[in-house]
Amino acid sequence: MSSTPGAPIGRRNFLRNTGIAAFAILGTGALAACTSAVNQQRGGDDNAAPVRGGTLRYGVLLDLVPANILTNTGTTPYVVGLVFESLVRYPHDKLEPQPLLAKKWTLAPEGTSITLELRDDVKFHSGRPFTAADVEFSLRTYADAKWSAQLKSTAAAITGFDTSDPHKIVLTFAHPLGNIFDLLDTVPILDRESIDQLGTGEKIVGTGPFRFVQRVPNSQIVFERNPAYWVPERPYLDRVELSVIPDSQAQLNALKSGQLHYADGITYRDVENLGKTDGFRTFPFEGAELQVYVGVNVQDPALSELRLRQAIAYAIDRERIVSEVFRGAGYAVNVPWPKNSPAFDAARNTRYARDLSKAKQLLAQLPKPPKIPLTYSSTTGTHEASAQIVQADLAEIGIEVELVPTDNATFVRQLIGAQFPGLWLTDHSWAQFVPSTLTVSAYPFNARKNASRYESPAYVAAADGAWKLKQGTGSEATRAYQELSDQLLESLFLIEIGVRFPQGAQTRKLHGFDWTKRRESVLTEAFLA
């Protein structure tokens, strides 16, 4: 799951806030490879000549919660993208890792170890050199349950660390990890000297293009250019200021008036209009899709009945939500995979096409359910708009739903702690990665511990079977993913609605804006002109 709204949108009358493909076994280590990958990913960019200096003013809906820095929720993707770096980075359009802090790598034929050669010209913002010991520390920290990182089970499956060479590390696995590059793309390289202050937000130290300077809670987070960054002459910008503006209309006004260069909270409808307006540029976050879904607490006495969950799945008007809330920037699904995933299967996505007759037939077999609470984050307009449509859809078949708007910090705690009393609605991420990552990692889907409190030996076996493959693609992987999809469709502890593309909105003064598959802001090549 990600609570990062990207660009939460809905109809204005709904808005309270208005306002793998194959894995590379051997990577190439040249700087040119890294920078060319960045250039290919620029969102909506043009051929403007780079200009050095300036302050990028960036509007965000949510403040940083420092303790959640490894969870990919809230504002953490923006902060992580500016301050930290990972060992490899996926391009937008495929799951083929590109070099970053690792220059090249060799995956053992049996899939139980990997050797990574590291850059020897990288320093932390403190001036300390980056070495293999930092990779070990970061992976071990990421596996620590106290940080609630979503891929911690994959990090915990690394059983051996050979750091005898400071610029090379050999990782040994408990079993083959078909999603190992997901982990290496995701884990930020952390500074062991300041780790105790990371969770409090006092110090945020990485190797990335920008250094953390200051945080004013619920107001602003400031970063300055890293003068010792390992990419020569980068970044171009001198400073980045994240301003916390929790109202979408206020963000729109600030963007239009020139107070912001980029805004993360503009509604989909306003993104449409800005795209037709001189002086602004809009674009979809390709390769960083989100999926909106309804989660179910299957331990609730009424919702423990599968037929009730099936009735809900048949009743939801997915096409209406995609069309009205997301302005068509997405598509309806029944299983949690975007079209570019090796797990995508068009036939399985028709299993629960809207059918009120079937929904009513199922409910006729059951006692009338009590009023069911539906929790959503009140910070995100798309969640409110989608929840209202779901409420209306279920009312059509005789299920009464009580909407429970909740502040984002509380919502994330409930998600991680499996504390929702009935239904909830939000987005999830990770489906754009290797499919097994979703079902062994993400809070809603984790086969061993999930937000729905769903338990199933068959689901655990299917999740493990996909995870422990040597490769994330191929016929064996496809069969494993089909089994995962069938488990999800048959259990319905999560009810998918649709894939959506977050939208970017910026002034045309900003160039070179980029992102990772987790929507982390990458501003190495960004400039103002």
PDB file of C-alpha atoms in Angstrom, residues 300-526:
ATOM      1  CA  ASP A 300     -15.728  -9.501  11.272  1.00  0.00           C
ATOM      2  CA  PRO A 301     -18.688 -11.885  11.794  1.00  0.00           C
ATOM      3  CA  ALA A 302     -20.653 -10.632   8.777  1.00  0.00           C
ATOM      4  CA  LEU A 303     -17.690 -10.180   6.450  1.00  0.00           C
ATOM      5  CA  SER A 304     -16.306 -13.611   7.308  1.00  0.00           C
ATOM      6  CA  GLU A 305     -19.037 -14.944   5.004  1.00  0.00           C
ATOM      7  CA  LEU A 306     -17.542 -15.375   1.527  1.00  0.00           C
ATOM      8  CA  ARG A 307     -20.910 -14.928  -0.190  1.00  0.00           C
ATOM      9  CA  LEU A 308     -21.239 -11.443   1.315  1.00  0.00           C
ATOM     10  CA  ARG A 309     -17.777 -10.535   0.008  1.00  0.00           C
ATOM     11  CA  GLN A 310     -18.742 -11.900  -3.410  1.00  0.00           C
ATOM     12  CA  ALA A 311     -21.912  -9.800  -3.404  1.00  0.00           C
ATOM     13  CA  ILE A 312     -19.830  -6.705  -2.664  1.00  0.00           C
ATOM     14  CA  ALA A 313     -17.439  -7.589  -5.502  1.00  0.00           C
ATOM     15  CA  TYR A 314     -20.323  -7.934  -7.972  1.00  0.00           C
ATOM     16  CA  ALA A 315     -21.982  -4.702  -6.811  1.00  0.00           C
ATOM     17  CA  ILE A 316     -19.070  -2.263  -7.181  1.00  0.00           C
ATOM     18  CA  ASP A 317     -19.217  -0.152 -10.330  1.00  0.00           C
ATOM     19  CA  ARG A 318     -15.528  -0.147 -11.193  1.00  0.00           C
ATOM     20  CA  GLU A 319     -15.957   1.542 -14.539  1.00  0.00           C
ATOM     21  CA  ARG A 320     -17.775   4.471 -12.952  1.00  0.00           C
ATOM     22  CA  ILE A 321     -15.019   5.001 -10.391  1.00  0.00           C
ATOM     23  CA  VAL A 322     -12.298   4.938 -13.056  1.00  0.00           C
ATOM     24  CA  SER A 323     -14.288   7.256 -15.309  1.00  0.00           C
ATOM     25  CA  GLU A 324     -15.594   9.770 -12.789  1.00  0.00           C
ATOM     26  CA  VAL A 325     -13.010   9.795 -10.000  1.00  0.00           C
ATOM     27  CA  PHE A 326      -9.885   9.241 -12.069  1.00  0.00           C
ATOM     28  CA  ARG A 327     -11.143  10.865 -15.272  1.00  0.00           C
ATOM     29  CA  GLY A 328     -10.342   7.723 -17.256  1.00  0.00           C
ATOM     30  CA  ALA A 329      -6.673   7.674 -16.191  1.00  0.00           C
ATOM     31  CA  GLY A 330      -6.759   3.952 -15.462  1.00  0.00           C
ATOM     32  CA  TYR A 331      -8.793   0.806 -16.008  1.00  0.00           C
ATOM     33  CA  ALA A 332     -10.931  -1.613 -14.013  1.00  0.00           C
ATOM     34  CA  VAL A 333      -9.416  -4.834 -12.648  1.00  0.00           C
ATOM     35  CA  ASN A 334     -10.392  -7.813 -10.506  1.00  0.00           C
ATOM     36  CA  VAL A 335      -6.839  -8.931  -9.738  1.00  0.00           C
ATOM     37  CA  PRO A 336      -4.039  -6.632  -8.610  1.00  0.00           C
ATOM     38  CA  TRP A 337      -1.756  -6.551 -11.630  1.00  0.00           C
ATOM     39  CA  PRO A 338      -1.287  -3.722 -14.141  1.00  0.00           C
ATOM     40  CA  LYS A 339      -1.208  -4.555 -17.845  1.00  0.00           C
ATOM     41  CA  ASN A 340       2.602  -4.486 -18.022  1.00  0.00           C
ATOM     42  CA  SER A 341       2.915  -7.160 -15.307  1.00  0.00           C
ATOM     43  CA  PRO A 342       3.818 -10.762 -16.177  1.00  0.00           C
ATOM     44  CA  ALA A 343       0.872 -11.719 -13.953  1.00  0.00           C
ATOM     45  CA  PHE A 344      -1.739  -9.732 -15.886  1.00  0.00           C
ATOM     46  CA  ASP A 345      -4.530 -11.908 -17.274  1.00  0.00           C
ATOM     47  CA  ALA A 346      -7.431 -10.227 -19.059  1.00  0.00           C
ATOM     48  CA  ALA A 347      -9.745 -13.220 -18.582  1.00  0.00           C
ATOM     49  CA  ARG A 348      -9.367 -13.253 -14.804  1.00  0.00           C
ATOM     50  CA  ASN A 349     -10.253  -9.571 -14.696  1.00  0.00           C
ATOM     51  CA  THR A 350     -13.822 -10.326 -15.809  1.00  0.00           C
ATOM     52  CA  ARG A 351     -14.577 -12.643 -12.871  1.00  0.00           C
ATOM     53  CA  TYR A 352     -16.501 -10.005 -10.920  1.00  0.00           C
ATOM     54  CA  ALA A 353     -17.864  -7.731 -13.605  1.00  0.00           C
ATOM     55  CA  ARG A 354     -20.710  -5.667 -12.165  1.00  0.00           C
ATOM     56  CA  ASP A 355     -23.827  -7.810 -11.859  1.00  0.00           C
ATOM     57  CA  LEU A 356     -26.473  -6.605  -9.402  1.00  0.00           C
ATOM     58  CA  SER A 357     -28.636  -9.649 -10.059  1.00  0.00           C
ATOM     59  CA  LYS A 358     -25.886 -12.035  -8.924  1.00  0.00           C
ATOM     60  CA  ALA A 359     -25.123  -9.809  -5.947  1.00  0.00           C
ATOM     61  CA  LYS A 360     -28.762  -9.870  -4.803  1.00  0.00           C
ATOM     62  CA  GLN A 361     -29.021 -13.643  -5.313  1.00  0.00           C
ATOM     63  CA  LEU A 362     -26.033 -14.145  -3.013  1.00  0.00           C
ATOM     64  CA  LEU A 363     -27.435 -11.822  -0.366  1.00  0.00           C
ATOM     65  CA  ALA A 364     -30.790 -13.615  -0.480  1.00  0.00           C
ATOM     66  CA  GLN A 365     -29.023 -16.695   0.919  1.00  0.00           C
ATOM     67  CA  LEU A 366     -27.795 -14.772   3.987  1.00  0.00           C
ATOM     68  CA  PRO A 367     -29.200 -12.951   7.013  1.00  0.00           C
ATOM     69  CA  LYS A 368     -29.413  -9.195   6.449  1.00  0.00           C
ATOM     70  CA  PRO A 369     -25.968  -7.817   7.287  1.00  0.00           C
ATOM     71  CA  PRO A 370     -25.582  -5.064   9.876  1.00  0.00           C
ATOM     72  CA  LYS A 371     -24.357  -1.601   8.896  1.00  0.00           C
ATOM     73  CA  ILE A 372     -20.723  -1.980   7.796  1.00  0.00           C
ATOM     74  CA  PRO A 373     -18.088   0.723   8.447  1.00  0.00           C
ATOM     75  CA  LEU A 374     -15.957   1.782   5.446  1.00  0.00           C
ATOM     76  CA  THR A 375     -12.780   3.614   6.505  1.00  0.00           C
ATOM     77  CA  TYR A 376     -10.753   5.840   4.194  1.00  0.00           C
ATOM     78  CA  SER A 377      -8.114   8.557   4.473  1.00  0.00           C
ATOM     79  CA  SER A 378      -9.809  11.933   4.645  1.00  0.00           C
ATOM     80  CA  THR A 379      -6.627  13.543   3.317  1.00  0.00           C
ATOM     81  CA  THR A 380      -7.062  12.041  -0.127  1.00  0.00           C
ATOM     82  CA  GLY A 381      -9.911  13.232  -2.320  1.00  0.00           C
ATOM     83  CA  THR A 382      -9.930  10.169  -4.560  1.00  0.00           C
ATOM     84  CA  HIS A 383     -10.508   7.929  -1.577  1.00  0.00           C
ATOM     85  CA  GLU A 384     -13.492   9.983  -0.423  1.00  0.00           C
ATOM     86  CA  ALA A 385     -15.008  10.078  -3.901  1.00  0.00           C
ATOM     87  CA  SER A 386     -14.465   6.341  -4.456  1.00  0.00           C
ATOM     88  CA  ALA A 387     -15.844   5.479  -1.015  1.00  0.00           C
ATOM     89  CA  GLN A 388     -19.029   7.428  -1.727  1.00  0.00           C
ATOM     90  CA  ILE A 389     -19.577   5.526  -4.969  1.00  0.00           C
ATOM     91  CA  VAL A 390     -18.971   2.198  -3.206  1.00  0.00           C
ATOM     92  CA  GLN A 391     -21.455   3.236  -0.505  1.00  0.00           C
ATOM     93  CA  ALA A 392     -24.082   4.014  -3.168  1.00  0.00           C
ATOM     94  CA  ASP A 393     -23.358   0.785  -5.074  1.00  0.00           C
ATOM     95  CA  LEU A 394     -23.821  -1.370  -1.978  1.00  0.00           C
ATOM     96  CA  ALA A 395     -26.999   0.475  -1.026  1.00  0.00           C
ATOM     97  CA  GLU A 396     -28.461  -0.676  -4.361  1.00  0.00           C
ATOM     98  CA  ILE A 397     -28.263  -4.291  -3.221  1.00  0.00           C
ATOM     99  CA  GLY A 398     -29.374  -3.638   0.363  1.00  0.00           C
ATOM    100  CA  ILE A 399     -26.025  -3.334   2.178  1.00  0.00           C
ATOM    101  CA  GLU A 400     -25.850  -0.266   4.405  1.00  0.00           C
ATOM    102  CA  VAL A 401     -22.382   1.292   4.693  1.00  0.00           C
ATOM    103  CA  GLU A 402     -21.206   3.946   7.150  1.00  0.00           C
ATOM    104  CA  LEU A 403     -18.348   6.082   5.830  1.00  0.00           C
ATOM    105  CA  VAL A 404     -15.517   6.647   8.331  1.00  0.00           C
ATOM    106  CA  PRO A 405     -13.137   9.415   7.217  1.00  0.00           C
ATOM    107  CA  THR A 406      -9.839   9.100   9.082  1.00  0.00           C
ATOM    108  CA  ASP A 407      -6.702  11.208   9.217  1.00  0.00           C
ATOM    109  CA  ASN A 408      -3.848   9.724   7.195  1.00  0.00           C
ATOM    110  CA  ALA A 409      -1.476   8.934  10.088  1.00  0.00           C
ATOM    111  CA  THR A 410      -4.206   6.992  11.890  1.00  0.00           C
ATOM    112  CA  PHE A 411      -5.208   5.256   8.667  1.00  0.00           C
ATOM    113  CA  VAL A 412      -1.640   4.026   8.076  1.00  0.00           C
ATOM    114  CA  ARG A 413      -1.421   2.750  11.662  1.00  0.00           C
ATOM    115  CA  GLN A 414      -4.666   0.850  11.204  1.00  0.00           C
ATOM    116  CA  LEU A 415      -3.433  -0.641   7.938  1.00  0.00           C
ATOM    117  CA  ILE A 416      -0.105  -1.790   9.339  1.00  0.00           C
ATOM    118  CA  GLY A 417      -1.692  -3.011  12.564  1.00  0.00           C
ATOM    119  CA  ALA A 418      -4.684  -4.767  10.922  1.00  0.00           C
ATOM    120  CA  GLN A 419      -7.092  -2.649  12.969  1.00  0.00           C
ATOM    121  CA  PHE A 420      -9.895  -1.830  10.527  1.00  0.00           C
ATOM    122  CA  PRO A 421     -13.281  -2.843  11.970  1.00  0.00           C
ATOM    123  CA  GLY A 422     -14.995  -3.660   8.660  1.00  0.00           C
ATOM    124  CA  LEU A 423     -14.176  -2.418   5.159  1.00  0.00           C
ATOM    125  CA  TRP A 424     -11.571   0.131   4.112  1.00  0.00           C
ATOM    126  CA  LEU A 425     -10.678   1.817   0.846  1.00  0.00           C
ATOM    127  CA  THR A 426      -7.257   2.993  -0.302  1.00  0.00           C
ATOM    128  CA  ASP A 427      -4.570   2.436  -2.926  1.00  0.00           C
ATOM    129  CA  HIS A 428      -1.931  -0.241  -2.926  1.00  0.00           C
ATOM    130  CA  SER A 429       1.379  -0.234  -4.709  1.00  0.00           C
ATOM    131  CA  TRP A 430       4.033  -2.912  -5.475  1.00  0.00           C
ATOM    132  CA  ALA A 431       2.000  -4.659  -8.200  1.00  0.00           C
ATOM    133  CA  GLN A 432       4.190  -2.885 -10.756  1.00  0.00           C
ATOM    134  CA  PHE A 433       7.157  -4.898  -9.414  1.00  0.00           C
ATOM    135  CA  VAL A 434       7.775  -8.652  -9.606  1.00  0.00           C
ATOM    136  CA  PRO A 435       4.361 -10.133  -8.719  1.00  0.00           C
ATOM    137  CA  SER A 436       5.648 -12.220  -5.810  1.00  0.00           C
ATOM    138  CA  THR A 437       6.723  -9.048  -4.008  1.00  0.00           C
ATOM    139  CA  LEU A 438       3.088  -8.050  -3.498  1.00  0.00           C
ATOM    140  CA  THR A 439       2.011 -11.263  -1.816  1.00  0.00           C
ATOM    141  CA  VAL A 440       4.991 -11.721   0.514  1.00  0.00           C
ATOM    142  CA  SER A 441       5.488  -8.046   1.336  1.00  0.00           C
ATOM    143  CA  ALA A 442       2.665  -5.507   1.001  1.00  0.00           C
ATOM    144  CA  TYR A 443       0.574  -4.794   4.103  1.00  0.00           C
ATOM    145  CA  PRO A 444      -2.761  -5.668   2.438  1.00  0.00           C
ATOM    146  CA  PHE A 445      -1.503  -8.814   0.685  1.00  0.00           C
ATOM    147  CA  ASN A 446       1.185 -10.405   2.859  1.00  0.00           C
ATOM    148  CA  ALA A 447       0.258 -14.075   3.015  1.00  0.00           C
ATOM    149  CA  ARG A 448       1.540 -14.502   6.566  1.00  0.00           C
ATOM    150  CA  LYS A 449       0.246 -11.289   8.120  1.00  0.00           C
ATOM    151  CA  ASN A 450      -2.082  -8.901   6.345  1.00  0.00           C
ATOM    152  CA  ALA A 451      -4.450  -6.051   7.098  1.00  0.00           C
ATOM    153  CA  SER A 452      -7.494  -8.290   6.494  1.00  0.00           C
ATOM    154  CA  ARG A 453      -6.385 -10.807   9.133  1.00  0.00           C
ATOM    155  CA  TYR A 454      -6.859 -13.447   6.442  1.00  0.00           C
ATOM    156  CA  GLU A 455      -5.121 -16.779   7.000  1.00  0.00           C
ATOM    157  CA  SER A 456      -4.824 -19.581   4.461  1.00  0.00           C
ATOM    158  CA  PRO A 457      -2.185 -22.318   4.106  1.00  0.00           C
ATOM    159  CA  ALA A 458      -3.034 -22.526   0.393  1.00  0.00           C
ATOM    160  CA  TYR A 459      -2.413 -18.812  -0.073  1.00  0.00           C
ATOM    161  CA  VAL A 460       0.880 -19.011   1.845  1.00  0.00           C
ATOM    162  CA  ALA A 461       1.962 -21.933  -0.351  1.00  0.00           C
ATOM    163  CA  ALA A 462       1.077 -20.053  -3.541  1.00  0.00           C
ATOM    164  CA  ALA A 463       2.858 -16.897  -2.378  1.00  0.00           C
ATOM    165  CA  ASP A 464       5.983 -18.816  -1.371  1.00  0.00           C
ATOM    166  CA  GLY A 465       5.949 -20.813  -4.582  1.00  0.00           C
ATOM    167  CA  ALA A 466       6.058 -17.649  -6.681  1.00  0.00           C
ATOM    168  CA  TRP A 467       8.611 -15.955  -4.405  1.00  0.00           C
ATOM    169  CA  LYS A 468      11.140 -18.792  -4.385  1.00  0.00           C
ATOM    170  CA  LEU A 469      11.522 -19.044  -8.153  1.00  0.00           C
ATOM    171  CA  LYS A 470      14.958 -18.346  -9.652  1.00  0.00           C
ATOM    172  CA  GLN A 471      13.403 -15.970 -12.179  1.00  0.00           C
ATOM    173  CA  GLY A 472      10.403 -13.687 -12.095  1.00  0.00           C
ATOM    174  CA  THR A 473       9.413 -14.410 -15.698  1.00  0.00           C
ATOM    175  CA  GLY A 474       8.888 -17.415 -17.930  1.00  0.00           C
ATOM    176  CA  SER A 475       6.306 -20.184 -18.109  1.00  0.00           C
ATOM    177  CA  GLU A 476       6.947 -21.467 -14.581  1.00  0.00           C
ATOM    178  CA  ALA A 477       6.508 -17.962 -13.182  1.00  0.00           C
ATOM    179  CA  THR A 478       3.326 -17.403 -15.196  1.00  0.00           C
ATOM    180  CA  ARG A 479       1.765 -20.556 -13.737  1.00  0.00           C
ATOM    181  CA  ALA A 480       2.731 -19.447 -10.234  1.00  0.00           C
ATOM    182  CA  TYR A 481       1.152 -16.028 -10.750  1.00  0.00           C
ATOM    183  CA  GLN A 482      -2.050 -17.571 -12.104  1.00  0.00           C
ATOM    184  CA  GLU A 483      -2.300 -19.601  -8.908  1.00  0.00           C
ATOM    185  CA  LEU A 484      -1.833 -16.413  -6.883  1.00  0.00           C
ATOM    186  CA  SER A 485      -4.571 -14.668  -8.856  1.00  0.00           C
ATOM    187  CA  ASP A 486      -6.940 -17.567  -8.321  1.00  0.00           C
ATOM    188  CA  GLN A 487      -6.272 -17.543  -4.581  1.00  0.00           C
ATOM    189  CA  LEU A 488      -7.098 -13.844  -4.446  1.00  0.00           C
ATOM    190  CA  LEU A 489     -10.263 -14.216  -6.530  1.00  0.00           C
ATOM    191  CA  GLU A 490     -11.523 -17.157  -4.502  1.00  0.00           C
ATOM    192  CA  SER A 491     -10.863 -15.617  -1.087  1.00  0.00           C
ATOM    193  CA  LEU A 492     -11.806 -11.969  -1.758  1.00  0.00           C
ATOM    194  CA  PHE A 493     -10.177 -10.654   1.399  1.00  0.00           C
ATOM    195  CA  LEU A 494      -9.320  -7.762  -0.910  1.00  0.00           C
ATOM    196  CA  ILE A 495     -11.661  -6.524  -3.638  1.00  0.00           C
ATOM    197  CA  GLU A 496      -9.839  -4.759  -6.440  1.00  0.00           C
ATOM    198  CA  ILE A 497     -11.430  -1.769  -8.175  1.00  0.00           C
ATOM    199  CA  GLY A 498      -8.936  -0.498 -10.713  1.00  0.00           C
ATOM    200  CA  VAL A 499      -5.474   0.567 -11.744  1.00  0.00           C
ATOM    201  CA  ARG A 500      -4.912   4.317 -11.747  1.00  0.00           C
ATOM    202  CA  PHE A 501      -2.084   6.500 -12.965  1.00  0.00           C
ATOM    203  CA  PRO A 502      -1.046   9.304 -10.598  1.00  0.00           C
ATOM    204  CA  GLN A 503      -0.733  12.573 -12.501  1.00  0.00           C
ATOM    205  CA  GLY A 504       2.027  15.174 -12.355  1.00  0.00           C
ATOM    206  CA  ALA A 505       1.284  18.919 -12.619  1.00  0.00           C
ATOM    207  CA  GLN A 506       4.030  21.520 -12.986  1.00  0.00           C
ATOM    208  CA  THR A 507       4.880  24.846 -14.513  1.00  0.00           C
ATOM    209  CA  ARG A 508       6.839  24.821 -17.754  1.00  0.00           C
ATOM    210  CA  LYS A 509       9.750  26.424 -15.913  1.00  0.00           C
ATOM    211  CA  LEU A 510      10.544  23.011 -14.450  1.00  0.00           C
ATOM    212  CA  HIS A 511      12.412  20.494 -16.607  1.00  0.00           C
ATOM    213  CA  GLY A 512      13.895  17.055 -16.012  1.00  0.00           C
ATOM    214  CA  PHE A 513      11.471  15.918 -13.302  1.00  0.00           C
ATOM    215  CA  ASP A 514      11.688  12.141 -12.838  1.00  0.00           C
ATOM    216  CA  TRP A 515      10.461   9.395 -10.507  1.00  0.00           C
ATOM    217  CA  THR A 516      11.045   5.802  -9.467  1.00  0.00           C
ATOM    218  CA  LYS A 517       8.552   2.954  -9.602  1.00  0.00           C
ATOM    219  CA  ARG A 518       7.578   3.912  -6.042  1.00  0.00           C
ATOM    220  CA  ARG A 519       6.931   7.536  -7.146  1.00  0.00           C
ATOM    221  CA  GLU A 520      10.034   8.735  -5.341  1.00  0.00           C
ATOM    222  CA  SER A 521      11.028  12.120  -6.724  1.00  0.00           C
ATOM    223  CA  VAL A 522      14.279  12.001  -8.701  1.00  0.00           C
ATOM    224  CA  LEU A 523      15.575  15.528  -9.275  1.00  0.00           C
ATOM    225  CA  THR A 524      19.174  14.776 -10.263  1.00  0.00           C
ATOM    226  CA  GLU A 525      18.556  16.173 -13.751  1.00  0.00           C
ATOM    227  CA  ALA A 526      15.893  18.727 -12.817  1.00  0.00           C
TER     228      ALA A 526
END
